[in-house]
Amino acid sequence: GAGVSQSPSNKVTEKGKDVELRCDPISGHTALYWYRQSLGQGLEFLIYFQGNSAPDKSGLPSDRFSAERTGGSVSTLTIQRTQQEDSAVYLCASSWRGQGETQYFGPGTRLLVL
Amino acid sequence: AQSVTQLDSQVPVFEEAPVELRCNYSSSVSVYLFWYVQYPNQGLQLLLKYLSGSTLVKGINGFEAEFNKSQTSFHLRKPSVHISDTAEYFCAVSHTGTASKLTFGTGTRLQVTL
C-alpha cells in the first residue's frame, strides 16, 4: 500500500521567504510527527499530532515554525522568514496511534535556504 | 527527559563478519526502544523495537537487539553482514506514557566492504 508521502522532495528558497512543506500520512493513521534532520543537530522532534488532541509542539525551535493537520490527515509545516540554519531534511512520520507504535517515515523534504 | 548515546559514529566491517552497534540510553522513566535504518537518500525504516517481554528482540534483515535494563543498553547485532547493510543506523527511545515522540541518537554509519 501507499506509504507516507512528502512534497516537495527538494526546496530551495531565499533567506526571509516563507515555505510550506506537505505530508500525506498513511491512510487510517491517527498519529503524525514532524522531525528535522540536520548535520549539526542530528534527528530532532518538532511536533506531534494525535487524533483531535492538542498537538505537542514542544520541539518547535522558534515561533517562526508552525504546523497544522487538516481533517485528521494531511499536515503542513510552515516556516516563516526562513534562516540559513533552517536548512535541513524535514521528515514526516505517521503511526496507527501513539506510544509504542511503529512510526513510518516519509522520504523527507530537503530544504536549502540561501 | 531522555537521551540516547551512540558512541560509534562509524563502524567499518568486512562482508560476512559479525557486527555490533552500541546504544545506551538515559531516562528517569520507562521507555520503549527502537532501531531504525536509513539507506542513502531514503527515509527511516524500522528494524526492530522493544516494548516489553523478552529482552531479545529479532527484527528484519537478520538483525537482533538485546535490552539490558541494568546497563541501560540496547545494542544491535548481526552475525553476518552483507554489502547491502551499508547504511546509517539510529537508536531511539520514546516515553511509555503519553509522549510518543522519538528521541534519537546521533547515528552510526555501518560501512560494509568486501
mmCIF file of C-alpha atoms in Angstrom:
data_model
loop_
_atom_site.group_PDB
_atom_site.id
_atom_site.type_symbol
_atom_site.label_atom_id
_atom_site.label_comp_id
_atom_site.label_asym_id
_atom_site.label_seq_id
_atom_site.Cartn_x
_atom_site.Cartn_y
_atom_site.Cartn_z
ATOM 1 C CA GLY A 1 0.000 0.000 0.000
ATOM 2 C CA ALA A 2 0.961 3.653 -0.173
ATOM 3 C CA GLY A 3 3.426 4.914 2.373
ATOM 4 C CA VAL A 4 3.949 8.373 3.798
ATOM 5 C CA SER A 5 4.480 10.903 1.058
ATOM 6 C CA GLN A 6 6.039 14.339 1.319
ATOM 7 C CA SER A 7 6.236 17.251 -1.061
ATOM 8 C CA PRO A 8 8.213 18.873 -2.408
ATOM 9 C CA SER A 9 11.173 16.495 -2.308
ATOM 10 C CA ASN A 10 13.549 19.437 -2.600
ATOM 11 C CA LYS A 11 13.054 23.110 -1.892
ATOM 12 C CA VAL A 12 15.489 25.963 -2.408
ATOM 13 C CA THR A 13 14.482 29.327 -1.023
ATOM 14 C CA GLU A 14 15.993 32.665 -0.190
ATOM 15 C CA LYS A 15 16.549 33.828 3.333
ATOM 16 C CA GLY A 16 13.494 35.626 4.650
ATOM 17 C CA LYS A 17 10.956 33.809 2.491
ATOM 18 C CA ASP A 18 8.192 31.584 3.864
ATOM 19 C CA VAL A 19 7.978 27.902 2.921
ATOM 20 C CA GLU A 20 5.319 25.228 3.273
ATOM 21 C CA LEU A 21 6.120 21.548 3.470
ATOM 22 C CA ARG A 22 3.413 18.952 2.995
ATOM 23 C CA CYS A 23 2.939 15.489 4.461
ATOM 24 C CA ASP A 24 0.384 12.858 3.443
ATOM 25 C CA PRO A 25 0.306 10.137 6.125
ATOM 26 C CA ILE A 26 -0.693 6.532 5.653
ATOM 27 C CA SER A 27 -4.467 6.289 5.443
ATOM 28 C CA GLY A 28 -6.021 5.494 8.805
ATOM 29 C CA HIS A 29 -3.031 6.570 10.875
ATOM 30 C CA THR A 30 -4.173 8.862 13.660
ATOM 31 C CA ALA A 31 -0.724 9.995 14.802
ATOM 32 C CA LEU A 32 1.516 12.243 12.727
ATOM 33 C CA TYR A 33 5.004 13.511 13.561
ATOM 34 C CA TRP A 34 7.443 16.013 12.108
ATOM 35 C CA TYR A 35 11.190 15.654 12.648
ATOM 36 C CA ARG A 36 14.174 17.567 11.339
ATOM 37 C CA GLN A 37 17.480 16.012 10.308
ATOM 38 C CA SER A 38 20.479 18.292 10.032
ATOM 39 C CA LEU A 39 24.233 17.835 10.147
ATOM 40 C CA GLY A 40 24.678 19.857 13.273
ATOM 41 C CA GLN A 41 21.701 18.686 15.306
ATOM 42 C CA GLY A 42 21.011 15.148 14.118
ATOM 43 C CA LEU A 43 17.396 13.986 14.198
ATOM 44 C CA GLU A 44 15.139 16.240 16.236
ATOM 45 C CA PHE A 45 11.468 16.011 17.086
ATOM 46 C CA LEU A 46 9.427 19.041 16.063
ATOM 47 C CA ILE A 47 5.700 18.437 16.572
ATOM 48 C CA TYR A 48 3.216 15.598 17.105
ATOM 49 C CA PHE A 49 -0.484 15.331 16.269
ATOM 50 C CA GLN A 50 -2.690 12.636 17.769
ATOM 51 C CA GLY A 51 -6.303 12.494 16.670
ATOM 52 C CA ASN A 52 -8.245 15.503 17.888
ATOM 53 C CA SER A 53 -5.954 16.215 20.823
ATOM 54 C CA ALA A 54 -3.968 19.415 21.079
ATOM 55 C CA PRO A 55 -0.644 18.932 19.274
ATOM 56 C CA ASP A 56 2.614 18.527 21.173
ATOM 57 C CA LYS A 57 4.623 21.493 19.913
ATOM 58 C CA SER A 58 7.449 21.110 22.393
ATOM 59 C CA GLY A 59 10.095 20.550 19.709
ATOM 60 C CA LEU A 60 9.430 23.585 17.537
ATOM 61 C CA PRO A 61 12.652 25.647 17.634
ATOM 62 C CA SER A 62 11.064 29.086 17.319
ATOM 63 C CA ASP A 63 7.770 30.841 16.704
ATOM 64 C CA ARG A 64 8.685 31.001 13.018
ATOM 65 C CA PHE A 65 7.715 27.332 12.847
ATOM 66 C CA SER A 66 4.103 26.187 12.830
ATOM 67 C CA ALA A 67 2.162 23.178 11.654
ATOM 68 C CA GLU A 68 -1.401 22.163 11.147
ATOM 69 C CA ARG A 69 -3.218 18.992 10.334
ATOM 70 C CA THR A 70 -6.441 19.331 8.433
ATOM 71 C CA GLY A 71 -9.220 16.768 8.709
ATOM 72 C CA GLY A 72 -7.009 14.441 10.687
ATOM 73 C CA SER A 73 -4.991 13.617 7.584
ATOM 74 C CA VAL A 74 -2.699 15.902 5.593
ATOM 75 C CA SER A 75 -0.285 18.090 7.516
ATOM 76 C CA THR A 76 1.569 21.240 6.528
ATOM 77 C CA LEU A 77 4.699 22.513 8.236
ATOM 78 C CA THR A 78 5.241 26.218 7.676
ATOM 79 C CA ILE A 79 8.490 28.051 8.259
ATOM 80 C CA GLN A 80 8.214 31.834 8.161
ATOM 81 C CA ARG A 81 11.094 34.196 7.416
ATOM 82 C CA THR A 82 13.468 31.314 6.748
ATOM 83 C CA GLN A 83 17.031 31.472 8.012
ATOM 84 C CA GLN A 84 20.093 29.608 6.772
ATOM 85 C CA GLU A 85 20.103 27.470 9.913
ATOM 86 C CA ASP A 86 16.689 26.125 8.853
ATOM 87 C CA SER A 87 18.417 24.199 6.066
ATOM 88 C CA ALA A 88 17.799 20.530 6.798
ATOM 89 C CA VAL A 89 15.802 17.493 5.772
ATOM 90 C CA TYR A 90 12.301 17.620 7.205
ATOM 91 C CA LEU A 91 10.867 14.176 7.855
ATOM 92 C CA CYS A 92 7.249 13.288 8.443
ATOM 93 C CA ALA A 93 6.100 10.064 10.082
ATOM 94 C CA SER A 94 2.758 8.510 10.927
ATOM 95 C CA SER A 95 1.543 5.661 13.096
ATOM 96 C CA TRP A 96 -1.761 3.975 13.903
ATOM 97 C CA ARG A 97 -1.886 5.517 17.327
ATOM 98 C CA GLY A 98 0.712 6.856 19.704
ATOM 99 C CA GLN A 99 3.105 5.345 22.146
ATOM 100 C CA GLY A 100 4.937 2.192 21.179
ATOM 101 C CA GLU A 101 3.518 2.114 17.688
ATOM 102 C CA THR A 102 5.882 1.857 14.745
ATOM 103 C CA GLN A 103 6.379 5.221 13.082
ATOM 104 C CA TYR A 104 6.507 5.027 9.288
ATOM 105 C CA PHE A 105 8.661 7.724 7.758
ATOM 106 C CA GLY A 106 8.344 9.558 4.503
ATOM 107 C CA PRO A 107 11.331 10.267 2.231
ATOM 108 C CA GLY A 108 11.673 13.799 3.543
ATOM 109 C CA THR A 109 11.847 17.296 2.100
ATOM 110 C CA ARG A 110 15.339 18.668 1.663
ATOM 111 C CA LEU A 111 15.235 22.403 2.385
ATOM 112 C CA LEU A 112 18.081 24.682 1.407
ATOM 113 C CA VAL A 113 17.952 28.320 2.483
ATOM 114 C CA LEU A 114 20.340 30.542 0.576
ATOM 115 C CA ALA B 1 13.993 13.977 29.818
ATOM 116 C CA GLN B 2 15.636 11.141 27.958
ATOM 117 C CA SER B 3 18.762 10.867 25.846
ATOM 118 C CA VAL B 4 20.397 8.310 23.602
ATOM 119 C CA THR B 5 24.106 7.775 23.074
ATOM 120 C CA GLN B 6 25.589 6.001 20.111
ATOM 121 C CA LEU B 7 29.292 6.096 20.828
ATOM 122 C CA ASP B 8 30.436 4.824 17.442
ATOM 123 C CA SER B 9 29.895 7.303 14.638
ATOM 124 C CA GLN B 10 31.310 4.873 12.088
ATOM 125 C CA VAL B 11 31.792 1.117 12.084
ATOM 126 C CA PRO B 12 33.744 -0.440 9.214
ATOM 127 C CA VAL B 13 33.344 -4.193 8.793
ATOM 128 C CA PHE B 14 34.085 -6.815 6.178
ATOM 129 C CA GLU B 15 31.278 -8.685 4.490
ATOM 130 C CA GLU B 16 30.162 -11.852 6.327
ATOM 131 C CA ALA B 17 31.708 -10.636 9.578
ATOM 132 C CA PRO B 18 29.594 -10.088 12.704
ATOM 133 C CA VAL B 19 28.783 -6.590 13.855
ATOM 134 C CA GLU B 20 27.519 -4.894 16.991
ATOM 135 C CA LEU B 21 26.262 -1.310 17.049
ATOM 136 C CA ARG B 22 26.114 0.109 20.527
ATOM 137 C CA CYS B 23 23.298 2.139 22.042
ATOM 138 C CA ASN B 24 22.925 3.411 25.579
ATOM 139 C CA TYR B 25 20.072 5.485 26.876
ATOM 140 C CA SER B 26 19.274 7.634 29.846
ATOM 141 C CA SER B 27 15.782 8.165 31.175
ATOM 142 C CA SER B 28 14.084 8.728 34.516
ATOM 143 C CA VAL B 29 11.010 6.820 33.343
ATOM 144 C CA SER B 30 10.253 3.650 31.437
ATOM 145 C CA VAL B 31 10.960 3.752 27.729
ATOM 146 C CA TYR B 32 10.320 1.899 24.541
ATOM 147 C CA LEU B 33 13.407 1.267 22.403
ATOM 148 C CA PHE B 34 13.806 1.266 18.638
ATOM 149 C CA TRP B 35 16.409 0.781 15.945
ATOM 150 C CA TYR B 36 15.862 2.464 12.591
ATOM 151 C CA VAL B 37 17.949 2.196 9.422
ATOM 152 C CA GLN B 38 18.389 4.906 6.818
ATOM 153 C CA TYR B 39 19.697 3.989 3.387
ATOM 154 C CA PRO B 40 21.216 6.786 1.271
ATOM 155 C CA ASN B 41 18.661 9.384 0.195
ATOM 156 C CA GLN B 42 15.810 7.486 1.801
ATOM 157 C CA GLY B 43 13.613 7.861 4.854
ATOM 158 C CA LEU B 44 13.931 5.862 8.037
ATOM 159 C CA GLN B 45 12.802 2.244 8.227
ATOM 160 C CA LEU B 46 12.140 0.346 11.443
ATOM 161 C CA LEU B 47 14.479 -2.600 12.056
ATOM 162 C CA LEU B 48 13.097 -3.692 15.405
ATOM 163 C CA LYS B 49 11.619 -2.448 18.657
ATOM 164 C CA TYR B 50 11.378 -3.400 22.294
ATOM 165 C CA LEU B 51 8.166 -2.651 24.130
ATOM 166 C CA SER B 52 8.064 -5.317 26.850
ATOM 167 C CA GLY B 53 8.547 -9.037 27.422
ATOM 168 C CA SER B 54 11.539 -10.942 26.110
ATOM 169 C CA THR B 55 14.663 -8.812 26.203
ATOM 170 C CA LEU B 56 15.980 -10.331 22.969
ATOM 171 C CA VAL B 57 14.227 -8.807 20.007
ATOM 172 C CA LYS B 58 14.537 -10.039 16.444
ATOM 173 C CA GLY B 59 13.983 -7.730 13.525
ATOM 174 C CA ILE B 60 14.147 -7.593 9.784
ATOM 175 C CA ASN B 61 17.184 -8.447 7.653
ATOM 176 C CA GLY B 62 18.662 -10.768 10.285
ATOM 177 C CA PHE B 63 19.223 -8.074 12.920
ATOM 178 C CA GLU B 64 18.563 -8.560 16.606
ATOM 179 C CA ALA B 65 18.965 -6.453 19.738
ATOM 180 C CA GLU B 66 19.037 -7.132 23.440
ATOM 181 C CA PHE B 67 17.546 -4.845 26.048
ATOM 182 C CA ASN B 68 19.653 -4.656 29.186
ATOM 183 C CA LYS B 69 17.886 -2.618 31.824
ATOM 184 C CA SER B 70 20.711 -2.655 34.359
ATOM 185 C CA GLN B 71 23.177 -1.327 31.800
ATOM 186 C CA THR B 72 20.559 0.847 30.076
ATOM 187 C CA SER B 73 21.672 -0.540 26.744
ATOM 188 C CA PHE B 74 20.031 -1.770 23.563
ATOM 189 C CA HIS B 75 22.852 -2.960 21.308
ATOM 190 C CA LEU B 76 22.127 -4.064 17.757
ATOM 191 C CA ARG B 77 23.776 -7.183 16.361
ATOM 192 C CA LYS B 78 24.002 -9.169 13.185
ATOM 193 C CA PRO B 79 26.022 -12.399 12.919
ATOM 194 C CA SER B 80 26.976 -11.925 9.256
ATOM 195 C CA VAL B 81 26.667 -8.644 7.381
ATOM 196 C CA HIS B 82 26.181 -8.042 3.673
ATOM 197 C CA ILE B 83 27.231 -5.199 1.426
ATOM 198 C CA SER B 84 23.590 -4.162 1.293
ATOM 199 C CA ASP B 85 23.627 -3.470 5.055
ATOM 200 C CA THR B 86 25.730 -0.372 4.428
ATOM 201 C CA ALA B 87 23.595 2.428 5.854
ATOM 202 C CA GLU B 88 23.095 4.764 8.801
ATOM 203 C CA TYR B 89 21.591 3.171 11.910
ATOM 204 C CA PHE B 90 19.724 5.150 14.540
ATOM 205 C CA CYS B 91 18.776 4.070 18.034
ATOM 206 C CA ALA B 92 15.750 5.825 19.506
ATOM 207 C CA VAL B 93 13.631 5.872 22.640
ATOM 208 C CA SER B 94 10.166 7.041 23.482
ATOM 209 C CA HIS B 95 8.369 7.508 26.758
ATOM 210 C CA THR B 96 5.927 4.746 27.698
ATOM 211 C CA GLY B 97 3.451 7.315 28.933
ATOM 212 C CA THR B 98 1.590 9.801 26.826
ATOM 213 C CA ALA B 99 4.576 11.230 24.951
ATOM 214 C CA SER B 100 5.352 9.007 21.985
ATOM 215 C CA LYS B 101 7.813 11.260 20.195
ATOM 216 C CA LEU B 102 11.136 9.614 19.419
ATOM 217 C CA THR B 103 14.441 10.819 20.815
ATOM 218 C CA PHE B 104 17.224 9.703 18.511
ATOM 219 C CA GLY B 105 20.896 9.014 18.943
ATOM 220 C CA THR B 106 23.380 10.631 16.592
ATOM 221 C CA GLY B 107 23.557 7.578 14.377
ATOM 222 C CA THR B 108 26.184 5.005 13.431
ATOM 223 C CA ARG B 109 27.387 4.674 9.879
ATOM 224 C CA LEU B 110 27.891 0.975 9.071
ATOM 225 C CA GLN B 111 30.271 0.551 6.149
ATOM 226 C CA VAL B 112 30.490 -2.996 4.816
ATOM 227 C CA THR B 113 33.305 -3.802 2.409
ATOM 228 C CA LEU B 114 34.485 -6.894 0.566
#
